[in-house]
Amino acid sequence: DTAVSQTPKYLVTQMGNDKSIKCEQNLGHDTMYWYKQDSKKFLKIMFSYNNKELIINETVPNRFSPKSPDKAHLNLHINSLELGDSAVYFCASSQDWLQETQYFGPGTRLLVL
Amino acid sequence: SQKIEQNSEALNIQEGKTATLTCNYTNYSPAYLQWYRQDPGRGPVFLLLIRENEKEKRKERLKVTFDTTLKQSLFHITASQPADSATYLCALPSVGSQGNLIFGKGTKLSVKP
């Protein structure tokens, strides 16, 4: 059973388009996250959600809008895609906001042309 | 602001030897430190967590030390195997929000047979 899953695995699109990445966790966790890993492999937090509520937005452009329809899902919508958005996006979850261990999804490789 | 440094971008060792990876941090006194493993094309996987009041922690062939005076953690893999080849990331809780993790850039370990 996949604990944290993301779709799609690969996403190739043109500059200016709008795209969404979906994330689901079946661990029963309360907290979910989005990370961006750039070409230099630096993994950086973007958003944290706890019980469907936004906790942290780490100075991410407002072209990025996360949405959590329920505790098990955290989707990421990106408007007006730019070349610099090309990266691998990871979803993660933890049992709750104070639990330290995070469980990561397989990543979505986004390439903006 | 807090900084995490993993001194070596890459480490090459011979099978059977002990691999030692270093994680240094500044401007911070974290309550704990974590190590994750990341394989190419995959998300990070949690390995070990060590708290500020713990000097050392072990799990099978893995050992982590935490020196809060030196502000340093060492990650050891004894009797290394080619299957241990991966990128190893250290992570600390964010100063501003304890539920968020700040990751180092990682050390890519290659174990040669």
mmCIF file of C-alpha atoms in Angstrom:
data_model
loop_
_atom_site.group_PDB
_atom_site.id
_atom_site.type_symbol
_atom_site.label_atom_id
_atom_site.label_comp_id
_atom_site.label_asym_id
_atom_site.label_seq_id
_atom_site.Cartn_x
_atom_site.Cartn_y
_atom_site.Cartn_z
ATOM 1 C CA ASP A 1 0.000 0.000 0.000
ATOM 2 C CA THR A 2 1.361 3.414 -0.931
ATOM 3 C CA ALA A 3 1.416 5.652 2.140
ATOM 4 C CA VAL A 4 1.779 9.008 0.370
ATOM 5 C CA SER A 5 0.940 9.138 -3.327
ATOM 6 C CA GLN A 6 1.171 11.930 -5.868
ATOM 7 C CA THR A 7 -0.189 12.381 -9.381
ATOM 8 C CA PRO A 8 1.044 12.929 -11.939
ATOM 9 C CA LYS A 9 4.573 11.599 -11.662
ATOM 10 C CA TYR A 10 5.740 13.699 -14.609
ATOM 11 C CA LEU A 11 4.334 16.965 -15.899
ATOM 12 C CA VAL A 12 5.633 18.778 -18.976
ATOM 13 C CA THR A 13 3.888 22.000 -19.893
ATOM 14 C CA GLN A 14 4.288 25.382 -21.561
ATOM 15 C CA MET A 15 5.019 28.657 -19.822
ATOM 16 C CA GLY A 16 1.865 30.487 -18.843
ATOM 17 C CA ASN A 17 -0.259 27.375 -18.370
ATOM 18 C CA ASP A 18 -2.097 26.426 -15.166
ATOM 19 C CA LYS A 19 -1.547 22.967 -13.687
ATOM 20 C CA SER A 20 -2.421 20.955 -10.596
ATOM 21 C CA ILE A 21 -0.623 18.257 -8.641
ATOM 22 C CA LYS A 22 -2.584 15.949 -6.360
ATOM 23 C CA CYS A 23 -1.460 14.315 -3.139
ATOM 24 C CA GLU A 24 -3.150 11.710 -0.981
ATOM 25 C CA GLN A 25 -2.012 9.990 2.220
ATOM 26 C CA ASN A 26 -3.598 6.878 3.709
ATOM 27 C CA LEU A 27 -1.728 7.058 7.016
ATOM 28 C CA GLY A 28 -4.473 8.870 8.904
ATOM 29 C CA HIS A 29 -2.144 11.821 9.476
ATOM 30 C CA ASP A 30 -3.386 15.297 10.379
ATOM 31 C CA THR A 31 -0.561 17.337 8.829
ATOM 32 C CA MET A 32 0.532 17.568 5.202
ATOM 33 C CA TYR A 33 3.250 19.523 3.430
ATOM 34 C CA TRP A 34 4.466 20.589 0.012
ATOM 35 C CA TYR A 35 8.196 20.825 -0.722
ATOM 36 C CA LYS A 36 10.098 21.983 -3.800
ATOM 37 C CA GLN A 37 13.417 20.369 -4.751
ATOM 38 C CA ASP A 38 15.292 22.394 -7.328
ATOM 39 C CA SER A 39 17.977 21.346 -9.790
ATOM 40 C CA LYS A 40 20.636 21.661 -7.095
ATOM 41 C CA LYS A 41 18.691 19.120 -5.026
ATOM 42 C CA PHE A 42 17.891 21.643 -2.301
ATOM 43 C CA LEU A 43 14.650 20.587 -0.587
ATOM 44 C CA LYS A 44 12.606 23.543 0.636
ATOM 45 C CA ILE A 45 9.268 23.705 2.451
ATOM 46 C CA MET A 46 6.488 25.573 0.646
ATOM 47 C CA PHE A 47 3.298 24.977 2.657
ATOM 48 C CA SER A 48 2.114 23.163 5.752
ATOM 49 C CA TYR A 49 -1.495 22.204 6.428
ATOM 50 C CA ASN A 50 -2.863 20.872 9.683
ATOM 51 C CA ASN A 51 -6.385 19.443 9.716
ATOM 52 C CA LYS A 52 -7.172 21.146 6.399
ATOM 53 C CA GLU A 53 -6.010 24.523 7.710
ATOM 54 C CA LEU A 54 -3.014 26.403 6.298
ATOM 55 C CA ILE A 55 -0.288 26.677 8.927
ATOM 56 C CA ILE A 56 2.707 27.966 7.057
ATOM 57 C CA ASN A 57 3.258 29.657 3.713
ATOM 58 C CA GLU A 58 6.977 30.034 3.274
ATOM 59 C CA THR A 59 7.021 33.129 1.069
ATOM 60 C CA VAL A 60 5.811 31.253 -1.961
ATOM 61 C CA PRO A 61 4.442 33.346 -4.862
ATOM 62 C CA ASN A 62 0.668 33.569 -4.802
ATOM 63 C CA ARG A 63 0.598 31.789 -8.171
ATOM 64 C CA PHE A 64 0.867 28.680 -5.990
ATOM 65 C CA SER A 65 -2.373 27.831 -4.199
ATOM 66 C CA PRO A 66 -2.701 24.727 -2.048
ATOM 67 C CA LYS A 67 -6.104 23.237 -1.361
ATOM 68 C CA SER A 68 -7.016 20.616 1.202
ATOM 69 C CA PRO A 69 -10.506 19.185 0.602
ATOM 70 C CA ASP A 70 -10.025 16.808 3.538
ATOM 71 C CA LYS A 71 -7.285 15.627 5.895
ATOM 72 C CA ALA A 72 -6.100 12.944 3.498
ATOM 73 C CA HIS A 73 -5.610 15.216 0.491
ATOM 74 C CA LEU A 74 -3.494 18.261 -0.240
ATOM 75 C CA ASN A 75 -3.440 19.482 -3.813
ATOM 76 C CA LEU A 76 -1.207 22.138 -5.326
ATOM 77 C CA HIS A 77 -2.457 24.403 -8.085
ATOM 78 C CA ILE A 78 0.009 26.548 -9.984
ATOM 79 C CA ASN A 79 -1.131 29.451 -12.161
ATOM 80 C CA SER A 80 0.815 31.099 -14.979
ATOM 81 C CA LEU A 81 3.699 28.671 -14.874
ATOM 82 C CA GLU A 82 7.210 30.099 -15.256
ATOM 83 C CA LEU A 83 10.478 28.483 -16.319
ATOM 84 C CA GLY A 84 11.774 28.765 -12.739
ATOM 85 C CA ASP A 85 8.937 26.590 -11.500
ATOM 86 C CA SER A 86 10.639 23.569 -13.066
ATOM 87 C CA ALA A 87 11.570 21.305 -10.171
ATOM 88 C CA VAL A 88 10.480 18.187 -8.335
ATOM 89 C CA TYR A 89 7.568 18.769 -5.977
ATOM 90 C CA PHE A 90 7.196 16.473 -2.980
ATOM 91 C CA CYS A 91 4.178 16.017 -0.798
ATOM 92 C CA ALA A 92 4.726 14.773 2.762
ATOM 93 C CA SER A 93 2.682 14.054 5.862
ATOM 94 C CA SER A 94 3.207 13.683 9.590
ATOM 95 C CA GLN A 95 0.943 12.333 12.317
ATOM 96 C CA ASP A 96 0.244 15.800 13.638
ATOM 97 C CA TRP A 97 1.826 19.237 13.773
ATOM 98 C CA LEU A 98 4.152 18.327 16.637
ATOM 99 C CA GLN A 99 5.255 14.934 15.324
ATOM 100 C CA GLU A 100 8.717 15.184 13.928
ATOM 101 C CA THR A 101 8.904 12.362 11.413
ATOM 102 C CA GLN A 102 7.657 13.123 7.922
ATOM 103 C CA TYR A 103 6.647 10.629 5.244
ATOM 104 C CA PHE A 104 7.282 11.704 1.676
ATOM 105 C CA GLY A 105 5.552 10.917 -1.592
ATOM 106 C CA PRO A 106 7.465 9.862 -4.718
ATOM 107 C CA GLY A 107 7.571 13.370 -6.167
ATOM 108 C CA THR A 108 6.162 15.081 -9.259
ATOM 109 C CA ARG A 109 8.720 16.156 -11.844
ATOM 110 C CA LEU A 110 7.538 19.406 -13.401
ATOM 111 C CA LEU A 111 9.209 20.755 -16.521
ATOM 112 C CA VAL A 112 8.098 24.125 -17.853
ATOM 113 C CA LEU A 113 9.127 24.828 -21.443
ATOM 114 C CA SER B 1 19.006 32.969 10.352
ATOM 115 C CA GLN B 2 19.545 29.274 10.935
ATOM 116 C CA LYS B 3 21.879 27.462 8.581
ATOM 117 C CA ILE B 4 22.505 23.794 7.967
ATOM 118 C CA GLU B 5 25.625 22.608 6.207
ATOM 119 C CA GLN B 6 26.478 19.145 5.025
ATOM 120 C CA ASN B 7 30.119 19.609 4.267
ATOM 121 C CA SER B 8 30.598 17.030 1.577
ATOM 122 C CA GLU B 9 28.516 17.017 -1.547
ATOM 123 C CA ALA B 10 29.830 13.560 -2.356
ATOM 124 C CA LEU B 11 31.588 10.778 -0.496
ATOM 125 C CA ASN B 12 33.090 7.696 -2.144
ATOM 126 C CA ILE B 13 34.100 4.717 -0.047
ATOM 127 C CA GLN B 14 34.933 1.057 -0.457
ATOM 128 C CA GLU B 15 32.458 -1.651 0.498
ATOM 129 C CA GLY B 16 32.938 -2.835 4.060
ATOM 130 C CA LYS B 17 34.318 0.484 5.320
ATOM 131 C CA THR B 18 32.517 2.888 7.630
ATOM 132 C CA ALA B 19 30.962 5.933 6.000
ATOM 133 C CA THR B 20 30.863 9.093 8.116
ATOM 134 C CA LEU B 21 28.711 12.029 7.054
ATOM 135 C CA THR B 22 28.698 15.408 8.767
ATOM 136 C CA CYS B 23 25.915 17.904 9.440
ATOM 137 C CA ASN B 24 26.715 21.287 11.010
ATOM 138 C CA TYR B 25 24.274 23.987 11.981
ATOM 139 C CA THR B 26 24.530 27.576 13.190
ATOM 140 C CA ASN B 27 22.424 30.219 14.903
ATOM 141 C CA TYR B 28 20.179 27.651 16.471
ATOM 142 C CA SER B 29 19.752 25.150 19.312
ATOM 143 C CA PRO B 30 17.378 22.529 17.915
ATOM 144 C CA ALA B 31 15.428 20.162 20.124
ATOM 145 C CA TYR B 32 16.230 17.318 17.727
ATOM 146 C CA LEU B 33 17.887 16.451 14.436
ATOM 147 C CA GLN B 34 16.828 13.933 11.812
ATOM 148 C CA TRP B 35 18.535 12.015 9.021
ATOM 149 C CA TYR B 36 16.776 10.973 5.813
ATOM 150 C CA ARG B 37 17.848 8.872 2.846
ATOM 151 C CA GLN B 38 16.926 9.831 -0.713
ATOM 152 C CA ASP B 39 17.390 7.533 -3.694
ATOM 153 C CA PRO B 40 17.383 8.925 -7.267
ATOM 154 C CA GLY B 41 13.859 9.652 -8.438
ATOM 155 C CA ARG B 42 12.343 8.949 -5.027
ATOM 156 C CA GLY B 43 11.193 10.930 -2.022
ATOM 157 C CA PRO B 44 13.258 11.151 1.195
ATOM 158 C CA VAL B 45 12.813 8.318 3.678
ATOM 159 C CA PHE B 46 13.173 8.858 7.426
ATOM 160 C CA LEU B 47 16.074 6.982 9.062
ATOM 161 C CA LEU B 48 16.814 8.290 12.541
ATOM 162 C CA LEU B 49 15.912 11.068 14.957
ATOM 163 C CA ILE B 50 18.173 12.136 17.808
ATOM 164 C CA ARG B 51 17.142 14.560 20.543
ATOM 165 C CA GLU B 52 19.252 17.264 22.159
ATOM 166 C CA ASN B 53 19.624 15.275 25.376
ATOM 167 C CA GLU B 54 20.862 12.180 23.509
ATOM 168 C CA LYS B 55 24.508 11.803 22.601
ATOM 169 C CA GLU B 56 24.164 8.811 20.331
ATOM 170 C CA LYS B 57 21.515 6.675 18.694
ATOM 171 C CA ARG B 58 21.815 3.396 16.801
ATOM 172 C CA LYS B 59 19.697 1.439 14.368
ATOM 173 C CA GLU B 60 21.208 -1.698 12.879
ATOM 174 C CA ARG B 61 24.338 -0.540 10.991
ATOM 175 C CA LEU B 62 23.477 3.139 11.438
ATOM 176 C CA LYS B 63 24.737 5.374 14.230
ATOM 177 C CA VAL B 64 24.026 9.049 14.777
ATOM 178 C CA THR B 65 25.745 11.365 17.244
ATOM 179 C CA PHE B 66 24.599 14.821 18.307
ATOM 180 C CA ASP B 67 27.061 17.302 19.812
ATOM 181 C CA THR B 68 25.135 20.402 20.860
ATOM 182 C CA THR B 69 28.359 22.171 21.880
ATOM 183 C CA LEU B 70 29.960 21.734 18.484
ATOM 184 C CA LYS B 71 26.538 22.129 16.824
ATOM 185 C CA GLN B 72 27.233 19.033 14.801
ATOM 186 C CA SER B 73 25.769 15.626 14.030
ATOM 187 C CA LEU B 74 27.708 12.714 12.600
ATOM 188 C CA PHE B 75 25.987 9.929 10.698
ATOM 189 C CA HIS B 76 27.854 6.628 10.443
ATOM 190 C CA ILE B 77 27.127 3.569 8.317
ATOM 191 C CA THR B 78 29.269 0.623 9.393
ATOM 192 C CA ALA B 79 30.138 -2.292 7.093
ATOM 193 C CA SER B 80 28.857 -0.253 4.168
ATOM 194 C CA GLN B 81 27.324 -1.978 1.162
ATOM 195 C CA PRO B 82 26.700 -0.825 -2.421
ATOM 196 C CA ALA B 83 22.992 -0.773 -1.528
ATOM 197 C CA ASP B 84 23.763 2.050 0.921
ATOM 198 C CA SER B 85 24.591 4.316 -2.026
ATOM 199 C CA ALA B 86 22.163 7.229 -1.889
ATOM 200 C CA THR B 87 21.940 10.868 -0.854
ATOM 201 C CA TYR B 88 21.655 11.432 2.886
ATOM 202 C CA LEU B 89 19.935 14.553 4.180
ATOM 203 C CA CYS B 90 19.992 16.003 7.663
ATOM 204 C CA ALA B 91 17.018 18.038 8.842
ATOM 205 C CA LEU B 92 16.276 20.345 11.756
ATOM 206 C CA PRO B 93 13.034 21.880 12.980
ATOM 207 C CA SER B 94 12.532 25.397 11.719
ATOM 208 C CA VAL B 95 13.199 28.211 14.189
ATOM 209 C CA GLY B 96 10.005 30.011 13.300
ATOM 210 C CA SER B 97 7.692 27.007 13.221
ATOM 211 C CA GLN B 98 8.585 23.847 15.070
ATOM 212 C CA GLY B 99 6.445 21.652 12.862
ATOM 213 C CA ASN B 100 8.445 22.508 9.757
ATOM 214 C CA LEU B 101 11.757 20.936 8.812
ATOM 215 C CA ILE B 102 14.752 22.667 7.264
ATOM 216 C CA PHE B 103 16.871 20.291 5.183
ATOM 217 C CA GLY B 104 20.559 20.332 4.385
ATOM 218 C CA LYS B 105 21.631 19.964 0.763
ATOM 219 C CA GLY B 106 22.621 16.352 1.305
ATOM 220 C CA THR B 107 25.703 14.208 0.853
ATOM 221 C CA LYS B 108 25.736 11.734 -2.017
ATOM 222 C CA LEU B 109 27.315 8.512 -0.807
ATOM 223 C CA SER B 110 28.735 6.005 -3.288
ATOM 224 C CA VAL B 111 29.863 2.643 -1.970
ATOM 225 C CA LYS B 112 32.073 0.777 -4.441
ATOM 226 C CA PRO B 113 32.227 -3.038 -4.426
#
